[in-house]
CSV table of N, CA and C in Angstrom, one decimal:
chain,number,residue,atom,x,y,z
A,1,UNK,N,85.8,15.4,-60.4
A,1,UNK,CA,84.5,15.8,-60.9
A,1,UNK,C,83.6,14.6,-61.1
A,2,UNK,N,84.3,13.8,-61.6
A,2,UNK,CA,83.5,12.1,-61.7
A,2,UNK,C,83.0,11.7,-61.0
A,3,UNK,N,83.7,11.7,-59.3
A,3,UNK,CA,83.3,11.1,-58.5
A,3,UNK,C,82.0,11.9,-57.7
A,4,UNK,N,82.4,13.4,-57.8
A,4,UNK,CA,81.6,14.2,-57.1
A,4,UNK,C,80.1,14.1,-57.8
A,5,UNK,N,80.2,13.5,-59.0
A,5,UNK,CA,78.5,13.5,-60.3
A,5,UNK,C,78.2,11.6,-59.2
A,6,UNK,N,79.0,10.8,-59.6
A,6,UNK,CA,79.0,9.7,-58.8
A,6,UNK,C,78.0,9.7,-57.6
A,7,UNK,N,78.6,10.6,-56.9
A,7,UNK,CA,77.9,11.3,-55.3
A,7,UNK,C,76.9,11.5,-55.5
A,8,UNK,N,76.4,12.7,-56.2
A,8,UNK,CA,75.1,13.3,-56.5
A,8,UNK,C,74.1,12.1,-57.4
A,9,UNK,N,74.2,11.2,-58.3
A,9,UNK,CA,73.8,10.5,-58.6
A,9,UNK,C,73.1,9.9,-57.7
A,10,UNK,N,74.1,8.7,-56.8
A,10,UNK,CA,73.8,8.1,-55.8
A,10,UNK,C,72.5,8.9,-54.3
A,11,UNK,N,73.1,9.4,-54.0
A,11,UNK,CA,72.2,10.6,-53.1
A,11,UNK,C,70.8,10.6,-53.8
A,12,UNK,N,70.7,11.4,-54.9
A,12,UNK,CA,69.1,11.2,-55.3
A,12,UNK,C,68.4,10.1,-55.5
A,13,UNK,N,69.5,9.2,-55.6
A,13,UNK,CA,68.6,7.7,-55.4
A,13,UNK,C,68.3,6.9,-54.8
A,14,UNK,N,69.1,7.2,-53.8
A,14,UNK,CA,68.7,7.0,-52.3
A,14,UNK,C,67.2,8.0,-52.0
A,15,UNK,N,67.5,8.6,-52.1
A,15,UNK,CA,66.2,9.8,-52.1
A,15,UNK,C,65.1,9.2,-52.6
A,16,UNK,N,65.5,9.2,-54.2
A,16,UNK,CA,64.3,8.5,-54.5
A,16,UNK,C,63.7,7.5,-54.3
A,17,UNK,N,64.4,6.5,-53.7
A,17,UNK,CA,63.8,4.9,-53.3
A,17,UNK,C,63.2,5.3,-51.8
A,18,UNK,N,64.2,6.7,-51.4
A,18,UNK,CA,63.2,6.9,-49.5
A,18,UNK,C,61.5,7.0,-49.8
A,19,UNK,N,61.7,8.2,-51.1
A,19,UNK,CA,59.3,8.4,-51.5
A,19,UNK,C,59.1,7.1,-52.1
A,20,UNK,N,59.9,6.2,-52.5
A,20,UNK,CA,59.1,5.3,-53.5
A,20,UNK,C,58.5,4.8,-52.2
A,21,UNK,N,59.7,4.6,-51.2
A,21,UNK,CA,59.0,3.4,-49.8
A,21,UNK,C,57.7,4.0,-49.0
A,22,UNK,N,58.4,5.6,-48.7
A,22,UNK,CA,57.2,6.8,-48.0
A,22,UNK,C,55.6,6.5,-49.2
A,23,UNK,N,55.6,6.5,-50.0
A,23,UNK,CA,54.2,6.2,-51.4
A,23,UNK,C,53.9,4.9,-50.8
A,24,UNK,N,54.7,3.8,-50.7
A,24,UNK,CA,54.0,2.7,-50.7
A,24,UNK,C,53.7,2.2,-49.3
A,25,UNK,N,54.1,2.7,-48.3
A,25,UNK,CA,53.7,2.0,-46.9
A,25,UNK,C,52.8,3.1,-46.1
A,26,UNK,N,52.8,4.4,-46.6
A,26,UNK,CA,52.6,5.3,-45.9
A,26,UNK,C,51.0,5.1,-45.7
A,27,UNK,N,50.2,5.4,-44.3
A,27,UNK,CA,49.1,5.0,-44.3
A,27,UNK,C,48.1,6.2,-44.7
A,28,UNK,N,48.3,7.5,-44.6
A,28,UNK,CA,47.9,8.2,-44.9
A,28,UNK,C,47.1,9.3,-46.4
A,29,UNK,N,46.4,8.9,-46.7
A,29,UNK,CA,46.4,8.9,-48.5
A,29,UNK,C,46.5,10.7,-48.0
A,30,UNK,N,46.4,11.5,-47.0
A,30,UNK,CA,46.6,13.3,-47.5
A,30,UNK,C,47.7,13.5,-47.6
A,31,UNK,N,48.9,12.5,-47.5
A,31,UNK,CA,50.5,12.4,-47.8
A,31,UNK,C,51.2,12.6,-49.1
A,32,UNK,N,50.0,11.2,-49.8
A,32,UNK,CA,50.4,10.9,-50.6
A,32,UNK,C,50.7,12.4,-52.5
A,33,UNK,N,49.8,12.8,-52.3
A,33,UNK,CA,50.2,13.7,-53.3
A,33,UNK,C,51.7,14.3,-53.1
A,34,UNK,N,52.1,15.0,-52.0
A,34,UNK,CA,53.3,15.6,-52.0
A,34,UNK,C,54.6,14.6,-52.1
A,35,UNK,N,54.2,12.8,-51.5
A,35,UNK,CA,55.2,12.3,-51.9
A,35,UNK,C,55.6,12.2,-53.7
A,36,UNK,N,54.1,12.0,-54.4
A,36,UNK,CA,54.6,11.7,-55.7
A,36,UNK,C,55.2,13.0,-55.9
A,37,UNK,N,55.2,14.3,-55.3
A,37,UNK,CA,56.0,15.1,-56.3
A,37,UNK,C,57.1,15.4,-55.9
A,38,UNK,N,57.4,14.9,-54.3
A,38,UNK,CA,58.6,14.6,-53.9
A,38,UNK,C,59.8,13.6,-54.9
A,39,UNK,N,58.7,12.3,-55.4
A,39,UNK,CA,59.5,10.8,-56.4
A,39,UNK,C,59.3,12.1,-58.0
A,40,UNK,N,58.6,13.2,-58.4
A,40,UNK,CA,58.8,13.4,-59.5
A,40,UNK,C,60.4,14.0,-59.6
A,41,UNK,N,60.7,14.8,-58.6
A,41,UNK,CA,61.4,15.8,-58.5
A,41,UNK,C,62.8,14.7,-58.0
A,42,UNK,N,62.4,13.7,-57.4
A,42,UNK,CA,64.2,13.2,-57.6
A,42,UNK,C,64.5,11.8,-58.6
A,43,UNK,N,63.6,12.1,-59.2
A,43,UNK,CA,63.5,11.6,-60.6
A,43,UNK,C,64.2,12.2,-61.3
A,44,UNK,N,63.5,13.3,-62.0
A,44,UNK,CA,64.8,14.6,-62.8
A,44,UNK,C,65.8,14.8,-62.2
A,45,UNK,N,66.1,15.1,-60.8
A,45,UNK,CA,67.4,15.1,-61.1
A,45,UNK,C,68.4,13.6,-60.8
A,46,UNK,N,68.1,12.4,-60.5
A,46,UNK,CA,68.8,11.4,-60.8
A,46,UNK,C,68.7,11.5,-62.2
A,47,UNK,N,68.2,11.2,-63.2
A,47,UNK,CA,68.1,11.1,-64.2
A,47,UNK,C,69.1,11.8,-65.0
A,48,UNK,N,69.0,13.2,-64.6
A,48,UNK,CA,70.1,14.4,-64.7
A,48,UNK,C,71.4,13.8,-65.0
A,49,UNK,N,71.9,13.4,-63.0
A,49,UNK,CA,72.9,13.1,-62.8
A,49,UNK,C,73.2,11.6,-63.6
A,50,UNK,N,72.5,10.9,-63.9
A,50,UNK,CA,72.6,9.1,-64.6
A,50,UNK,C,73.1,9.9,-65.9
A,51,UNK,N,72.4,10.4,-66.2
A,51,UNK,CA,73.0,10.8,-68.2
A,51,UNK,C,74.0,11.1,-68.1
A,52,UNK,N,74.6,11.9,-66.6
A,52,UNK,CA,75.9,12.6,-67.1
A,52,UNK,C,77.2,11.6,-66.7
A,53,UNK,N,76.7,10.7,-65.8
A,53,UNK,CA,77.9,9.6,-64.9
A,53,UNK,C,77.8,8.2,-64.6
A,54,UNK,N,76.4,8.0,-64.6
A,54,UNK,CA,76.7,6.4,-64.1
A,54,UNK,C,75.9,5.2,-64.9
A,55,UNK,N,75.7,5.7,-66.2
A,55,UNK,CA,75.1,4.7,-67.4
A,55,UNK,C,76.1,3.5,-67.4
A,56,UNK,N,77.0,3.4,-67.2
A,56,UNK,CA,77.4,1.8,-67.1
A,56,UNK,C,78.0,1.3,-65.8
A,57,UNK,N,77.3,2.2,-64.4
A,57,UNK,CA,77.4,1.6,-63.5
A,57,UNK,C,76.2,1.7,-62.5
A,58,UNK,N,74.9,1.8,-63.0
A,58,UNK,CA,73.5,1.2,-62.9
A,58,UNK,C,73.5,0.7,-61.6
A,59,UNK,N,73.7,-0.8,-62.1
A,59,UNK,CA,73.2,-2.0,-61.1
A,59,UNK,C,73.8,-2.2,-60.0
A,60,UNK,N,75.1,-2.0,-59.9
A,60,UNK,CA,76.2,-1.5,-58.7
A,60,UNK,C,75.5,-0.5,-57.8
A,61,UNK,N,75.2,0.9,-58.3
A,61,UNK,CA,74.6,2.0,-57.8
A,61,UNK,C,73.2,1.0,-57.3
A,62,UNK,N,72.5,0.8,-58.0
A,62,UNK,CA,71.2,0.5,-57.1
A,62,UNK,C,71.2,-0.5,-56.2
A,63,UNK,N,72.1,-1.4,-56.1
A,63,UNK,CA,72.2,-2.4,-54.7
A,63,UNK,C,72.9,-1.7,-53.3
A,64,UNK,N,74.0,-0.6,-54.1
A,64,UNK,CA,74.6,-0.4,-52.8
A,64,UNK,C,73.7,0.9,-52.1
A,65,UNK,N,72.8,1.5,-53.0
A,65,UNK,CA,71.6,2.6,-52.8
A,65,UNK,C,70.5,2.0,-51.8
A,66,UNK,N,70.2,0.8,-52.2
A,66,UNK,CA,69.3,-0.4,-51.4
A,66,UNK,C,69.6,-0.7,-50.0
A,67,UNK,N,70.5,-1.1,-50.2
A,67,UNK,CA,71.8,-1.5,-48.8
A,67,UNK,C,71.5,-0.2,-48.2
A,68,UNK,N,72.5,0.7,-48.5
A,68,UNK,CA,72.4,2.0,-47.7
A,68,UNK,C,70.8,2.4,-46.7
A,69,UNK,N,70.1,2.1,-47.7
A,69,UNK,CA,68.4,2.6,-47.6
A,69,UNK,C,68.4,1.7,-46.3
A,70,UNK,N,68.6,0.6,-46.4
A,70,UNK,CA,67.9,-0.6,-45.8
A,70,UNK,C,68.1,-0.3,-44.3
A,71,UNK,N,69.9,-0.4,-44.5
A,71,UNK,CA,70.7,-0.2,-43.2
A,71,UNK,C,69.7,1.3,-42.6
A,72,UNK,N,70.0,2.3,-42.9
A,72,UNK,CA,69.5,3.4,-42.1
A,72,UNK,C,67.7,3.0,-41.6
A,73,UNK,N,67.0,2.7,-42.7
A,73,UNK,CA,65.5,2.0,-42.2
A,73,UNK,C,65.5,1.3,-40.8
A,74,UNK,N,66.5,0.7,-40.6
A,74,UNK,CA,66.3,-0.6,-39.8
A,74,UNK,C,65.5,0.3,-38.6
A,75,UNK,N,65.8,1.1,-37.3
A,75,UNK,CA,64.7,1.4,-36.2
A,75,UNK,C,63.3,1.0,-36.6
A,76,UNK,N,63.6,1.9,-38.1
A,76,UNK,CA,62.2,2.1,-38.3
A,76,UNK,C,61.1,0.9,-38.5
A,77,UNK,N,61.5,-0.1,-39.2
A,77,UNK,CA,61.3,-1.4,-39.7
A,77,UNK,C,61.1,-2.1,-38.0
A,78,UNK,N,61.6,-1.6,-37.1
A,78,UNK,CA,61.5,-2.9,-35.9
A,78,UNK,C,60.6,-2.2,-35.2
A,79,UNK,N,60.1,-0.8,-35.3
A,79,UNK,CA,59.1,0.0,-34.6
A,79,UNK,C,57.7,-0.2,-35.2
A,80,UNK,N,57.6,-0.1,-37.3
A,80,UNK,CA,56.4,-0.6,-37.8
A,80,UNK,C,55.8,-2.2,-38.3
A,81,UNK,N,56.9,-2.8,-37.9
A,81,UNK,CA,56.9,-4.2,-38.2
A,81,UNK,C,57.1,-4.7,-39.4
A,82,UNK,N,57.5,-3.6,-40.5
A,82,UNK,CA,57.5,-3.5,-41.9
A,82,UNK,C,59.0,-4.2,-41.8
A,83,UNK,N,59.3,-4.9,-43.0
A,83,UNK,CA,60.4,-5.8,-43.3
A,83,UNK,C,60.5,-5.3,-44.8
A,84,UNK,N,62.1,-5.1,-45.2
A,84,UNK,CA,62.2,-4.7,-46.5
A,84,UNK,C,62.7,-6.1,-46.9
A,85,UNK,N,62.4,-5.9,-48.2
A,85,UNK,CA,62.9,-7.2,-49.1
A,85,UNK,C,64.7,-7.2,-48.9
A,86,UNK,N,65.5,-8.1,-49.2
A,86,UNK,CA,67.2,-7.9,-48.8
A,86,UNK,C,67.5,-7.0,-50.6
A,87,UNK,N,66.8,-7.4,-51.2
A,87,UNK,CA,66.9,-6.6,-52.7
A,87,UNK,C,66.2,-5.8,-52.8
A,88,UNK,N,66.6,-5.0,-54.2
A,88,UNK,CA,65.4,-3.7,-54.2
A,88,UNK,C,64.3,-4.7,-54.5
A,89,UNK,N,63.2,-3.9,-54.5
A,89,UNK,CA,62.1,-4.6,-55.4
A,89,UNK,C,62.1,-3.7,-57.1
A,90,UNK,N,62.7,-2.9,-57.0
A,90,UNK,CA,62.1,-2.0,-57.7
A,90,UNK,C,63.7,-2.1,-59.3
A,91,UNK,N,63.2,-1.8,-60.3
A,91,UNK,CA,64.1,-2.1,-61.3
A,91,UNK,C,64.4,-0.4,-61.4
A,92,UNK,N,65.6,-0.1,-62.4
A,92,UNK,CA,66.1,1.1,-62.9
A,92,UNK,C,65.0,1.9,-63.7
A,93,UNK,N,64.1,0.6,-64.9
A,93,UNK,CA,63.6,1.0,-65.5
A,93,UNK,C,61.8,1.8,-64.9
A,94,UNK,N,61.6,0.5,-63.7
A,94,UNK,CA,60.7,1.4,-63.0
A,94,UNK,C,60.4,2.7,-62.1
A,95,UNK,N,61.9,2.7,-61.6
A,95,UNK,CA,62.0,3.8,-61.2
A,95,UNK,C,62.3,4.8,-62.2
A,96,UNK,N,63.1,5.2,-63.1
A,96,UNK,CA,63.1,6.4,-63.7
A,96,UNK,C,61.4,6.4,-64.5
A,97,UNK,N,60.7,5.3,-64.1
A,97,UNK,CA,59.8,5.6,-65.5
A,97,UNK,C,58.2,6.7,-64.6
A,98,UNK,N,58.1,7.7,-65.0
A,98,UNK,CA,57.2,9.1,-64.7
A,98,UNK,C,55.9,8.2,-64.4
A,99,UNK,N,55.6,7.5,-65.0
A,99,UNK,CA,54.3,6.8,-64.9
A,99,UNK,C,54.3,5.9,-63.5
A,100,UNK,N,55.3,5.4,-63.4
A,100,UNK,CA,55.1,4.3,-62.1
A,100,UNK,C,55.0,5.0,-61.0
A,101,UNK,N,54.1,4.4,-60.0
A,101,UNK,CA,54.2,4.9,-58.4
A,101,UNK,C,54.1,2.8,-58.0
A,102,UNK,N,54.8,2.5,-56.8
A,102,UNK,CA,54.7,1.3,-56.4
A,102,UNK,C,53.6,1.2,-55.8
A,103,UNK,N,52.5,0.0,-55.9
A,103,UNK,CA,51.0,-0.2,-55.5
A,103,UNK,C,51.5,-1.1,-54.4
């Protein structure tokens, strides 16, 4: 059951960091509203799943979420010439936080 909350944790946050990236490169501003409520909605439920399983394994979860992200991005990155940072840019606290969208 640990691992399976584990899973779902990770997954949303992978998810979540896909709209944070879709919000911030996307060139389109008639996108953008459905992204933020795509980033509100896997907000609540990472957030969900963090309360229930991975409060002391955080920072682990978001590099290897990064990684993951990064690795699958790559086509895409050599098609728009966009380059991701080798780290997130993005902290735990700014992503779970409702207020932020990345400028």
């Amino acid at each position: 059951m640990v691992d399976e909350r584990k899973y779902k944790a990770a997954s949303f946050l992978i998810q979540l960091l896909s709209h944070l990236l879709l919000y911030a490169y996307w060139n389109h501003p008639y996108y953008l509203p459905h992204w933020t409520d795509e980033i509100d909605n896997f907000r609540l439920e990472f957030a969900i799943e963090l309360a229930v399983s991975l409060s002391g394994n955080l920072q682990s979860c978001l590099r290897t979420a990064w990684l993951l992200l990064s690795k699958s991005t790559g086509k895409s990155e050599s098609k728009s010439g966009l380059t991701l940072p080798v780290d997130c840019p993005c902290t735990i606290e700014k992503i779970l936080d409702e207020d932020w969208l990345p400028g």
